Amino acid sequence: MDLRLRLKIRSFLPSFGFVVLIVLTFGVVLPCTLLRNHNSPYSKLLKPKPIDESLKLYKTLNDFRKQQSTEFLSRTNKSELYSLGGWDQKPKIRVLVTIITTSRNDHNYKISKDDYKPKYLTQTLSKFLRLKKFNTGLKSNISLKIVMCDVDEGSHSELNELSSFTTVHHLYDKPPRSPSQVNSFEKEKRDYASCLNVSTMYSEADYILIVEDDALPHDDLIHHLDHLFAYRVPLLGDFGFIKLFHPSRLNGYITADLNRLVEWFSLASILEHLLTAAVYLWHKSKSSLNFMSRITRYIYFVLLLFAIGRENINYFRRLSPFLYRLVPAPSCCSPALLYSSSSARIMMEHLMSVTSKKGFAKDSVMDLFAHASGLNTWFYEPKLFTHIGVYTTRRSSVVNPLIID
């Protein structure tokens, strides 16, 4: 074979060292570190756990959070807890936190053989009160007031136990005069709109954070709200809402959102340029700059980013609020939405004017209206809440804990 042809063919093949790097990366290092990480494609190689086993692990973690929450509430004076639920004395940006709650303790909730009570509301309310208590005295520009909006038509014993800690708004008579005759999607939408309406009655609130009772705030929530109002919100103009949660399983690179693909390939390109520059500076060899070498390295980084998983890569953004970003809000899911006082009123009025049904749930109604009315909606990522609920009241069933967060 002609020497030139052999050299040309060799230039198209990756070096032995690069082949070894590929084998070590994708065959050894990543499988060992990410096999049990549900945000990585490697987790798909494992046989799915039976839902009973997943629920058992979930129950252990949930019990630990319940214990922490109840201990905090029992250790803290009731009058202090009630004061933590109100506005601070100093004039600040006022954020009303409305926790929408329904009972999951008084109904058929079979995640274990015993009569298990998940106590999501206890965990969420306790976490908000703890955040306020431990941020007291720190230089924060926001003041939180916490209220609860009860959308349960029947009994809600957990709420009754917590009602002395903060203001409670009941949407329905207790006991109800007559059971609701609307479908579950319409009831969920009506309840959400009614809680929005209750929230807008607090005229002193600058912003309204609507939180479902199984959405647990992260420890740095207040820090990030400070950052949002200081540096991000002033640049947004009018907006529909800002999502503070989106499920991890929907946060990958391969979605209907083309921006994710642009992000994926752009990041791979940046990494390839950095590696090429490093190799050239180290070896002073122009062979590292040839087209095929660069394409090979680029494909390597594309595959590397996909194998690690976008949600895992985004964890580096948690180092600083300045690394977080606002992106157009993806559709689906509303456990934690931040409104301005005006956008909350606009959204409430629209929700009251339409009817939800299967295939046209509350989330879809809100997304379509925001797009049609020109109100931009955003997602602040990575998320600031964890979804801890495995019981869906809309379908009265238990879902796999692996897909809720």
mmCIF file of C-alpha atoms in Angstrom:
data_model
loop_
_atom_site.group_PDB
_atom_site.id
_atom_site.type_symbol
_atom_site.label_atom_id
_atom_site.label_comp_id
_atom_site.label_asym_id
_atom_site.label_seq_id
_atom_site.Cartn_x
_atom_site.Cartn_y
_atom_site.Cartn_z
ATOM 1 C CA MET A 1 0.000 0.000 0.000
ATOM 2 C CA ASP A 2 1.266 3.452 -0.916
ATOM 3 C CA LEU A 3 2.905 5.216 2.045
ATOM 4 C CA ARG A 4 0.875 8.383 1.496
ATOM 5 C CA LEU A 5 -2.380 6.422 1.500
ATOM 6 C CA ARG A 6 -1.387 4.637 4.702
ATOM 7 C CA LEU A 7 -0.574 7.925 6.378
ATOM 8 C CA LYS A 8 -3.854 9.407 5.208
ATOM 9 C CA ILE A 9 -5.850 6.457 6.573
ATOM 10 C CA ARG A 10 -3.928 6.668 9.847
ATOM 11 C CA SER A 11 -4.803 10.367 10.175
ATOM 12 C CA PHE A 12 -8.504 9.429 10.176
ATOM 13 C CA LEU A 13 -8.082 6.965 13.061
ATOM 14 C CA PRO A 14 -7.887 8.019 16.699
ATOM 15 C CA SER A 15 -4.592 7.415 18.487
ATOM 16 C CA PHE A 16 -4.127 4.396 20.733
ATOM 17 C CA GLY A 17 -4.083 6.667 23.773
ATOM 18 C CA PHE A 18 -7.411 8.195 22.799
ATOM 19 C CA VAL A 19 -8.968 4.750 22.324
ATOM 20 C CA VAL A 20 -7.798 3.816 25.818
ATOM 21 C CA LEU A 21 -9.357 7.060 27.146
ATOM 22 C CA ILE A 22 -12.697 6.203 25.500
ATOM 23 C CA VAL A 23 -12.686 2.672 26.927
ATOM 24 C CA LEU A 24 -11.782 3.873 30.422
ATOM 25 C CA THR A 25 -14.333 6.714 30.320
ATOM 26 C CA PHE A 26 -17.378 4.881 28.998
ATOM 27 C CA GLY A 27 -16.509 1.340 30.061
ATOM 28 C CA VAL A 28 -15.056 1.815 33.536
ATOM 29 C CA VAL A 29 -15.238 5.260 35.177
ATOM 30 C CA LEU A 30 -18.769 6.359 34.235
ATOM 31 C CA PRO A 31 -20.465 2.981 34.830
ATOM 32 C CA CYS A 32 -18.819 2.717 38.265
ATOM 33 C CA THR A 33 -19.852 6.231 39.301
ATOM 34 C CA LEU A 34 -23.235 6.689 37.599
ATOM 35 C CA LEU A 35 -24.814 3.235 37.444
ATOM 36 C CA ARG A 36 -27.205 4.048 40.302
ATOM 37 C CA ASN A 37 -27.684 7.701 39.394
ATOM 38 C CA HIS A 38 -31.187 8.087 37.950
ATOM 39 C CA ASN A 39 -30.211 11.204 36.012
ATOM 40 C CA SER A 40 -27.726 9.262 33.880
ATOM 41 C CA PRO A 41 -28.521 6.873 30.989
ATOM 42 C CA TYR A 42 -26.312 4.274 32.711
ATOM 43 C CA SER A 43 -29.052 3.729 35.291
ATOM 44 C CA LYS A 44 -31.147 2.168 32.508
ATOM 45 C CA LEU A 45 -28.705 -0.771 32.500
ATOM 46 C CA LEU A 46 -29.958 -1.838 35.928
ATOM 47 C CA LYS A 47 -33.061 -3.927 36.292
ATOM 48 C CA PRO A 48 -35.846 -1.605 37.532
ATOM 49 C CA LYS A 49 -36.609 -2.015 41.212
ATOM 50 C CA PRO A 50 -40.072 -3.348 42.081
ATOM 51 C CA ILE A 51 -42.293 -0.439 43.130
ATOM 52 C CA ASP A 52 -42.735 -2.021 46.579
ATOM 53 C CA GLU A 53 -38.977 -1.843 47.167
ATOM 54 C CA SER A 54 -38.821 1.740 45.902
ATOM 55 C CA LEU A 55 -41.691 2.718 48.191
ATOM 56 C CA LYS A 56 -39.932 1.111 51.151
ATOM 57 C CA LEU A 57 -36.822 3.240 50.542
ATOM 58 C CA TYR A 58 -39.001 6.293 49.998
ATOM 59 C CA LYS A 59 -40.829 5.677 53.275
ATOM 60 C CA THR A 60 -37.523 5.519 55.179
ATOM 61 C CA LEU A 61 -36.432 8.899 53.832
ATOM 62 C CA ASN A 62 -39.873 10.414 54.342
ATOM 63 C CA ASP A 63 -39.955 9.215 57.963
ATOM 64 C CA PHE A 64 -36.601 10.908 58.605
ATOM 65 C CA ARG A 65 -37.918 14.221 57.248
ATOM 66 C CA LYS A 66 -41.134 13.831 59.279
ATOM 67 C CA GLN A 67 -39.133 13.338 62.454
ATOM 68 C CA GLN A 68 -37.021 16.439 61.768
ATOM 69 C CA SER A 69 -40.148 18.494 61.093
ATOM 70 C CA THR A 70 -42.104 17.409 64.135
ATOM 71 C CA GLU A 71 -39.086 17.907 66.395
ATOM 72 C CA PHE A 72 -38.657 21.482 65.158
ATOM 73 C CA LEU A 73 -42.337 22.297 65.670
ATOM 74 C CA SER A 74 -42.404 20.745 69.136
ATOM 75 C CA ARG A 75 -39.189 22.480 70.270
ATOM 76 C CA THR A 76 -40.231 25.946 69.115
ATOM 77 C CA ASN A 77 -42.679 28.082 71.060
ATOM 78 C CA LYS A 78 -46.083 28.371 69.332
ATOM 79 C CA SER A 79 -46.133 32.143 69.543
ATOM 80 C CA GLU A 80 -42.696 32.270 67.928
ATOM 81 C CA LEU A 81 -43.863 29.937 65.158
ATOM 82 C CA TYR A 82 -46.894 32.123 64.479
ATOM 83 C CA SER A 83 -44.732 35.231 64.312
ATOM 84 C CA LEU A 84 -42.395 33.449 61.890
ATOM 85 C CA GLY A 85 -45.377 32.973 59.569
ATOM 86 C CA GLY A 86 -45.991 36.737 59.300
ATOM 87 C CA TRP A 87 -44.296 39.706 57.678
ATOM 88 C CA ASP A 88 -41.090 41.106 59.113
ATOM 89 C CA GLN A 89 -41.220 44.544 60.715
ATOM 90 C CA LYS A 90 -38.744 46.228 58.376
ATOM 91 C CA PRO A 91 -40.017 47.296 54.934
ATOM 92 C CA LYS A 92 -38.739 44.781 52.397
ATOM 93 C CA ILE A 93 -39.864 43.014 49.248
ATOM 94 C CA ARG A 94 -42.890 41.141 50.507
ATOM 95 C CA VAL A 95 -43.470 37.603 49.254
ATOM 96 C CA LEU A 96 -46.653 35.788 50.183
ATOM 97 C CA VAL A 97 -46.147 32.006 50.347
ATOM 98 C CA THR A 98 -49.441 30.181 49.840
ATOM 99 C CA ILE A 99 -49.286 26.450 50.525
ATOM 100 C CA ILE A 100 -52.110 24.622 48.747
ATOM 101 C CA THR A 101 -52.987 21.579 50.787
ATOM 102 C CA THR A 102 -55.291 18.589 50.715
ATOM 103 C CA SER A 103 -55.406 15.591 52.998
ATOM 104 C CA ARG A 104 -53.434 12.497 52.149
ATOM 105 C CA ASN A 105 -53.528 11.186 55.704
ATOM 106 C CA ASP A 106 -57.282 10.676 56.057
ATOM 107 C CA HIS A 107 -57.808 8.701 52.842
ATOM 108 C CA ASN A 108 -56.772 5.372 51.357
ATOM 109 C CA TYR A 109 -53.014 5.753 51.054
ATOM 110 C CA LYS A 110 -51.395 2.363 50.563
ATOM 111 C CA ILE A 111 -47.631 2.744 50.410
ATOM 112 C CA SER A 112 -47.229 0.246 53.216
ATOM 113 C CA LYS A 113 -49.335 -2.376 54.952
ATOM 114 C CA ASP A 114 -50.004 -0.138 57.935
ATOM 115 C CA ASP A 115 -52.057 3.060 57.976
ATOM 116 C CA TYR A 116 -49.214 5.270 56.809
ATOM 117 C CA LYS A 117 -49.427 9.055 57.170
ATOM 118 C CA PRO A 118 -46.885 10.871 54.954
ATOM 119 C CA LYS A 119 -47.446 14.320 56.542
ATOM 120 C CA TYR A 120 -46.275 16.360 53.553
ATOM 121 C CA LEU A 121 -47.854 19.550 54.855
ATOM 122 C CA THR A 122 -46.038 19.204 58.176
ATOM 123 C CA GLN A 123 -42.724 18.854 56.357
ATOM 124 C CA THR A 124 -43.288 21.773 53.992
ATOM 125 C CA LEU A 125 -44.653 24.211 56.569
ATOM 126 C CA SER A 126 -41.922 23.283 59.048
ATOM 127 C CA LYS A 127 -39.243 23.811 56.395
ATOM 128 C CA PHE A 128 -40.532 27.289 55.510
ATOM 129 C CA LEU A 129 -40.681 28.270 59.188
ATOM 130 C CA ARG A 130 -37.158 26.936 59.747
ATOM 131 C CA LEU A 131 -35.863 28.895 56.766
ATOM 132 C CA LYS A 132 -37.388 32.077 58.187
ATOM 133 C CA LYS A 133 -36.031 31.424 61.665
ATOM 134 C CA PHE A 134 -32.476 30.670 60.545
ATOM 135 C CA ASN A 135 -32.413 33.611 58.134
ATOM 136 C CA THR A 136 -33.560 36.082 60.796
ATOM 137 C CA GLY A 137 -30.841 38.650 61.343
ATOM 138 C CA LEU A 138 -29.135 37.935 58.031
ATOM 139 C CA LYS A 139 -28.990 40.602 55.350
ATOM 140 C CA SER A 140 -32.037 39.598 53.361
ATOM 141 C CA ASN A 141 -34.106 41.958 51.238
ATOM 142 C CA ILE A 142 -37.268 39.867 51.330
ATOM 143 C CA SER A 143 -39.952 39.191 53.885
ATOM 144 C CA LEU A 144 -42.039 36.022 53.707
ATOM 145 C CA LYS A 145 -45.573 35.590 54.998
ATOM 146 C CA ILE A 146 -46.873 32.025 55.027
ATOM 147 C CA VAL A 147 -50.532 31.063 54.697
ATOM 148 C CA MET A 148 -52.245 27.753 53.964
ATOM 149 C CA CYS A 149 -55.095 27.223 51.512
ATOM 150 C CA ASP A 150 -57.185 24.134 52.288
ATOM 151 C CA VAL A 151 -58.763 22.612 49.147
ATOM 152 C CA ASP A 152 -60.019 19.423 50.802
ATOM 153 C CA GLU A 153 -63.786 18.985 50.775
ATOM 154 C CA GLY A 154 -63.662 16.613 53.726
ATOM 155 C CA SER A 155 -61.587 16.230 56.861
ATOM 156 C CA HIS A 156 -57.966 17.345 57.015
ATOM 157 C CA SER A 157 -56.679 16.340 60.431
ATOM 158 C CA GLU A 158 -53.057 17.225 59.656
ATOM 159 C CA LEU A 159 -54.040 20.789 58.797
ATOM 160 C CA ASN A 160 -56.053 21.042 62.004
ATOM 161 C CA GLU A 161 -52.942 20.159 63.995
ATOM 162 C CA LEU A 162 -50.968 22.937 62.260
ATOM 163 C CA SER A 163 -53.632 25.628 62.078
ATOM 164 C CA SER A 164 -52.326 27.444 65.185
ATOM 165 C CA PHE A 165 -48.999 28.144 63.472
ATOM 166 C CA THR A 166 -50.218 30.358 60.636
ATOM 167 C CA THR A 167 -53.304 31.679 58.823
ATOM 168 C CA VAL A 168 -55.533 29.078 57.147
ATOM 169 C CA HIS A 169 -58.084 29.685 54.377
ATOM 170 C CA HIS A 170 -60.723 26.971 53.827
ATOM 171 C CA LEU A 171 -62.309 26.811 50.375
ATOM 172 C CA TYR A 172 -65.100 24.415 51.376
ATOM 173 C CA ASP A 173 -67.549 24.045 54.224
ATOM 174 C CA LYS A 174 -66.710 21.385 56.796
ATOM 175 C CA PRO A 175 -68.438 19.000 56.368
ATOM 176 C CA PRO A 176 -69.315 19.727 52.714
ATOM 177 C CA ARG A 177 -72.925 20.465 51.882
ATOM 178 C CA SER A 178 -72.673 18.288 48.790
ATOM 179 C CA PRO A 179 -69.746 16.453 47.154
ATOM 180 C CA SER A 180 -68.136 18.068 44.113
ATOM 181 C CA GLN A 181 -69.601 16.831 40.828
ATOM 182 C CA VAL A 182 -66.844 18.125 38.513
ATOM 183 C CA ASN A 183 -64.040 15.992 37.081
ATOM 184 C CA SER A 184 -60.756 15.838 39.003
ATOM 185 C CA PHE A 185 -58.909 18.009 36.450
ATOM 186 C CA GLU A 186 -61.501 20.773 36.701
ATOM 187 C CA LYS A 187 -61.542 20.591 40.499
ATOM 188 C CA GLU A 188 -57.761 20.894 40.652
ATOM 189 C CA LYS A 189 -57.898 23.921 38.350
ATOM 190 C CA ARG A 190 -60.721 25.582 40.317
ATOM 191 C CA ASP A 191 -58.954 24.996 43.614
ATOM 192 C CA TYR A 192 -55.721 26.486 42.284
ATOM 193 C CA ALA A 193 -57.555 29.538 40.909
ATOM 194 C CA SER A 194 -59.391 29.999 44.206
ATOM 195 C CA CYS A 195 -56.125 29.881 46.163
ATOM 196 C CA LEU A 196 -54.671 32.425 43.742
ATOM 197 C CA ASN A 197 -57.703 34.588 44.399
ATOM 198 C CA VAL A 198 -57.219 34.314 48.169
ATOM 199 C CA SER A 199 -53.554 35.247 47.705
ATOM 200 C CA THR A 200 -54.303 38.368 45.659
ATOM 201 C CA MET A 201 -56.401 39.677 48.546
ATOM 202 C CA TYR A 202 -53.145 40.323 50.409
ATOM 203 C CA SER A 203 -52.654 43.681 48.712
ATOM 204 C CA GLU A 204 -49.395 44.358 50.559
ATOM 205 C CA ALA A 205 -47.690 41.401 48.827
ATOM 206 C CA ASP A 206 -45.290 42.296 46.003
ATOM 207 C CA TYR A 207 -44.950 38.694 44.844
ATOM 208 C CA ILE A 208 -46.905 35.503 45.418
ATOM 209 C CA LEU A 209 -45.280 32.074 45.664
ATOM 210 C CA ILE A 210 -47.848 29.306 45.199
ATOM 211 C CA VAL A 211 -46.545 26.019 46.570
ATOM 212 C CA GLU A 212 -48.211 22.612 46.675
ATOM 213 C CA ASP A 213 -47.935 20.937 50.055
ATOM 214 C CA ASP A 214 -45.633 18.181 48.765
ATOM 215 C CA ALA A 215 -43.054 20.628 47.343
ATOM 216 C CA LEU A 216 -40.192 20.946 49.822
ATOM 217 C CA PRO A 217 -38.039 24.109 49.559
ATOM 218 C CA HIS A 218 -34.259 23.787 49.478
ATOM 219 C CA ASP A 219 -32.158 25.252 52.263
ATOM 220 C CA ASP A 220 -30.954 28.126 50.067
ATOM 221 C CA LEU A 221 -34.401 29.227 48.843
ATOM 222 C CA ILE A 222 -34.364 32.647 50.563
ATOM 223 C CA HIS A 223 -30.825 33.312 49.365
ATOM 224 C CA HIS A 224 -31.915 32.633 45.787
ATOM 225 C CA LEU A 225 -35.073 34.724 46.080
ATOM 226 C CA ASP A 226 -32.868 37.596 47.244
ATOM 227 C CA HIS A 227 -30.709 37.111 44.170
ATOM 228 C CA LEU A 228 -33.703 36.833 41.833
ATOM 229 C CA PHE A 229 -35.284 40.074 42.989
ATOM 230 C CA ALA A 230 -31.974 41.947 43.047
ATOM 231 C CA TYR A 231 -30.460 40.870 39.724
ATOM 232 C CA ARG A 232 -32.878 38.916 37.536
ATOM 233 C CA VAL A 233 -36.488 40.046 37.937
ATOM 234 C CA PRO A 234 -35.760 43.752 37.208
ATOM 235 C CA LEU A 235 -34.549 42.691 33.750
ATOM 236 C CA LEU A 236 -37.584 40.562 32.903
ATOM 237 C CA GLY A 237 -40.312 43.183 32.629
ATOM 238 C CA ASP A 238 -43.827 41.706 32.846
ATOM 239 C CA PHE A 239 -43.842 37.933 33.242
ATOM 240 C CA GLY A 240 -46.475 35.249 33.718
ATOM 241 C CA PHE A 241 -44.657 33.217 36.366
ATOM 242 C CA ILE A 242 -41.255 31.798 37.270
ATOM 243 C CA LYS A 243 -41.078 28.053 37.819
ATOM 244 C CA LEU A 244 -38.912 27.006 40.732
ATOM 245 C CA PHE A 245 -39.348 23.271 40.094
ATOM 246 C CA HIS A 246 -39.268 20.941 37.101
ATOM 247 C CA PRO A 247 -38.923 17.122 37.282
ATOM 248 C CA SER A 248 -35.399 15.783 36.810
ATOM 249 C CA ARG A 249 -36.604 13.125 34.355
ATOM 250 C CA LEU A 250 -37.737 15.909 31.997
ATOM 251 C CA ASN A 251 -34.550 17.955 32.317
ATOM 252 C CA GLY A 252 -32.346 15.933 29.973
ATOM 253 C CA TYR A 253 -30.795 16.997 26.696
ATOM 254 C CA ILE A 254 -33.162 15.046 24.466
ATOM 255 C CA THR A 255 -36.541 16.765 24.804
ATOM 256 C CA ALA A 256 -38.910 18.725 22.616
ATOM 257 C CA ASP A 257 -37.014 21.881 23.607
ATOM 258 C CA LEU A 258 -34.502 22.575 20.827
ATOM 259 C CA ASN A 259 -32.608 24.940 23.145
ATOM 260 C CA ARG A 260 -31.426 21.878 25.063
ATOM 261 C CA LEU A 261 -29.779 20.481 21.903
ATOM 262 C CA VAL A 262 -28.085 23.815 21.216
ATOM 263 C CA GLU A 263 -26.851 23.857 24.821
ATOM 264 C CA TRP A 264 -25.569 20.257 24.531
ATOM 265 C CA PHE A 265 -23.628 20.703 21.287
ATOM 266 C CA SER A 266 -22.340 24.155 22.252
ATOM 267 C CA LEU A 267 -20.946 22.909 25.568
ATOM 268 C CA ALA A 268 -19.287 19.986 23.766
ATOM 269 C CA SER A 269 -17.732 22.453 21.312
ATOM 270 C CA ILE A 270 -16.386 24.659 24.123
ATOM 271 C CA LEU A 271 -14.837 21.648 25.869
ATOM 272 C CA GLU A 272 -13.279 20.459 22.609
ATOM 273 C CA HIS A 273 -11.733 23.892 21.975
ATOM 274 C CA LEU A 274 -10.286 23.968 25.495
ATOM 275 C CA LEU A 275 -8.813 20.469 25.153
ATOM 276 C CA THR A 276 -7.388 21.263 21.710
ATOM 277 C CA ALA A 277 -5.729 24.400 23.061
ATOM 278 C CA ALA A 278 -4.293 22.472 26.015
ATOM 279 C CA VAL A 279 -2.943 19.662 23.808
ATOM 280 C CA TYR A 280 -1.385 22.124 21.368
ATOM 281 C CA LEU A 281 0.277 24.154 24.132
ATOM 282 C CA TRP A 282 1.608 20.978 25.734
ATOM 283 C CA HIS A 283 2.943 19.211 22.617
ATOM 284 C CA LYS A 284 3.389 22.134 20.217
ATOM 285 C CA SER A 285 2.192 19.748 17.504
ATOM 286 C CA LYS A 286 0.002 20.821 14.608
ATOM 287 C CA SER A 287 -1.338 17.263 14.293
ATOM 288 C CA SER A 288 -3.642 18.040 17.216
ATOM 289 C CA LEU A 289 -5.257 20.725 15.073
ATOM 290 C CA ASN A 290 -6.198 18.543 12.095
ATOM 291 C CA PHE A 291 -9.858 18.198 11.245
ATOM 292 C CA MET A 292 -10.365 14.519 12.083
ATOM 293 C CA SER A 293 -8.652 14.816 15.467
ATOM 294 C CA ARG A 294 -10.920 17.681 16.391
ATOM 295 C CA ILE A 295 -14.069 15.911 15.171
ATOM 296 C CA THR A 296 -13.109 12.830 17.212
ATOM 297 C CA ARG A 297 -12.648 14.894 20.352
ATOM 298 C CA TYR A 298 -15.915 16.723 19.714
ATOM 299 C CA ILE A 299 -17.861 13.454 19.389
ATOM 300 C CA TYR A 300 -16.178 12.256 22.585
ATOM 301 C CA PHE A 301 -17.455 15.274 24.509
ATOM 302 C CA VAL A 302 -20.947 15.008 22.996
ATOM 303 C CA LEU A 303 -21.161 11.407 24.217
ATOM 304 C CA LEU A 304 -19.562 12.284 27.561
ATOM 305 C CA LEU A 305 -22.129 15.001 28.316
ATOM 306 C CA PHE A 306 -24.996 12.707 27.359
ATOM 307 C CA ALA A 307 -23.617 9.863 29.517
ATOM 308 C CA ILE A 308 -23.201 12.094 32.571
ATOM 309 C CA GLY A 309 -26.680 13.593 32.153
ATOM 310 C CA ARG A 310 -27.740 17.228 31.934
ATOM 311 C CA GLU A 311 -29.205 17.311 35.446
ATOM 312 C CA ASN A 312 -25.896 16.111 36.922
ATOM 313 C CA ILE A 313 -23.905 18.629 34.880
ATOM 314 C CA ASN A 314 -26.180 21.423 36.097
ATOM 315 C CA TYR A 315 -25.177 20.706 39.688
ATOM 316 C CA PHE A 316 -22.091 22.865 39.246
ATOM 317 C CA ARG A 317 -24.460 25.842 38.961
ATOM 318 C CA ARG A 318 -25.327 25.378 42.635
ATOM 319 C CA LEU A 319 -21.922 26.810 43.532
ATOM 320 C CA SER A 320 -23.315 30.335 43.194
ATOM 321 C CA PRO A 321 -26.644 32.026 42.420
ATOM 322 C CA PHE A 322 -24.845 33.848 39.592
ATOM 323 C CA LEU A 323 -24.387 30.482 37.842
ATOM 324 C CA TYR A 324 -28.119 29.767 37.924
ATOM 325 C CA ARG A 325 -30.070 30.838 34.879
ATOM 326 C CA LEU A 326 -33.518 31.765 33.725
ATOM 327 C CA VAL A 327 -34.676 29.803 30.678
ATOM 328 C CA PRO A 328 -38.074 29.709 28.956
ATOM 329 C CA ALA A 329 -40.333 27.596 31.171
ATOM 330 C CA PRO A 330 -40.899 24.038 29.931
ATOM 331 C CA SER A 331 -44.450 22.736 29.987
ATOM 332 C CA CYS A 332 -45.748 20.463 32.746
ATOM 333 C CA CYS A 333 -45.850 20.614 36.466
ATOM 334 C CA SER A 334 -46.605 23.448 38.876
ATOM 335 C CA PRO A 335 -45.572 22.494 42.432
ATOM 336 C CA ALA A 336 -43.841 25.864 42.932
ATOM 337 C CA LEU A 337 -44.627 28.976 40.868
ATOM 338 C CA LEU A 338 -43.620 32.561 41.618
ATOM 339 C CA TYR A 339 -45.985 35.319 40.418
ATOM 340 C CA SER A 340 -45.948 39.060 40.598
ATOM 341 C CA SER A 341 -49.093 40.394 42.293
ATOM 342 C CA SER A 342 -50.446 41.546 38.904
ATOM 343 C CA SER A 343 -49.665 38.354 36.997
ATOM 344 C CA ALA A 344 -51.297 36.268 39.757
ATOM 345 C CA ARG A 345 -54.507 38.245 39.304
ATOM 346 C CA ILE A 346 -54.390 37.889 35.505
ATOM 347 C CA MET A 347 -53.778 34.137 35.701
ATOM 348 C CA MET A 348 -56.514 33.678 38.302
ATOM 349 C CA GLU A 349 -59.088 35.451 36.128
ATOM 350 C CA HIS A 350 -58.218 33.299 33.131
ATOM 351 C CA LEU A 351 -58.329 30.049 35.092
ATOM 352 C CA MET A 352 -61.790 30.995 36.337
ATOM 353 C CA SER A 353 -62.985 31.487 32.746
ATOM 354 C CA VAL A 354 -62.038 28.092 31.245
ATOM 355 C CA THR A 355 -62.846 24.443 31.936
ATOM 356 C CA SER A 356 -60.242 21.729 32.436
ATOM 357 C CA LYS A 357 -60.573 18.104 31.435
ATOM 358 C CA LYS A 358 -58.370 15.114 30.674
ATOM 359 C CA GLY A 359 -55.767 16.252 28.160
ATOM 360 C CA PHE A 360 -56.334 19.893 29.105
ATOM 361 C CA ALA A 361 -55.238 20.072 32.729
ATOM 362 C CA LYS A 362 -54.367 23.154 34.752
ATOM 363 C CA ASP A 363 -50.735 23.191 33.571
ATOM 364 C CA SER A 364 -51.793 23.176 29.913
ATOM 365 C CA VAL A 365 -54.336 25.947 30.498
ATOM 366 C CA MET A 366 -51.698 28.152 32.102
ATOM 367 C CA ASP A 367 -49.040 27.499 29.452
ATOM 368 C CA LEU A 368 -51.389 28.168 26.529
ATOM 369 C CA PHE A 369 -52.718 31.354 28.099
ATOM 370 C CA ALA A 370 -49.233 32.690 28.842
ATOM 371 C CA HIS A 371 -48.129 32.132 25.247
ATOM 372 C CA ALA A 372 -51.331 33.550 23.765
ATOM 373 C CA SER A 373 -51.229 36.668 25.944
ATOM 374 C CA GLY A 374 -47.528 37.347 25.376
ATOM 375 C CA LEU A 375 -46.597 36.815 29.024
ATOM 376 C CA ASN A 376 -43.155 35.251 29.243
ATOM 377 C CA THR A 377 -42.795 32.340 31.638
ATOM 378 C CA TRP A 378 -39.441 31.263 33.024
ATOM 379 C CA PHE A 379 -37.744 28.392 34.780
ATOM 380 C CA TYR A 380 -35.006 29.212 37.292
ATOM 381 C CA GLU A 381 -32.591 26.295 37.083
ATOM 382 C CA PRO A 382 -31.412 24.215 38.811
ATOM 383 C CA LYS A 383 -34.662 23.820 40.721
ATOM 384 C CA LEU A 384 -35.183 25.216 44.232
ATOM 385 C CA PHE A 385 -37.756 22.643 45.380
ATOM 386 C CA THR A 386 -37.902 18.871 45.774
ATOM 387 C CA HIS A 387 -41.153 17.063 45.031
ATOM 388 C CA ILE A 388 -41.716 14.558 47.854
ATOM 389 C CA GLY A 389 -45.273 13.366 47.158
ATOM 390 C CA VAL A 390 -45.930 9.914 45.691
ATOM 391 C CA TYR A 391 -49.705 10.123 46.075
ATOM 392 C CA THR A 392 -51.567 11.896 43.295
ATOM 393 C CA THR A 393 -54.935 13.207 44.416
ATOM 394 C CA ARG A 394 -55.984 13.796 40.804
ATOM 395 C CA ARG A 395 -55.929 10.065 40.039
ATOM 396 C CA SER A 396 -56.101 8.792 43.645
ATOM 397 C CA SER A 397 -53.114 6.539 43.127
ATOM 398 C CA VAL A 398 -49.498 6.036 44.138
ATOM 399 C CA VAL A 399 -46.708 6.701 41.630
ATOM 400 C CA ASN A 400 -43.164 5.350 41.516
ATOM 401 C CA PRO A 401 -40.928 7.482 43.801
ATOM 402 C CA LEU A 402 -38.192 7.426 41.161
ATOM 403 C CA ILE A 403 -40.138 9.670 38.797
ATOM 404 C CA ILE A 404 -41.539 12.307 41.167
ATOM 405 C CA ASP A 405 -38.466 14.529 41.545
#
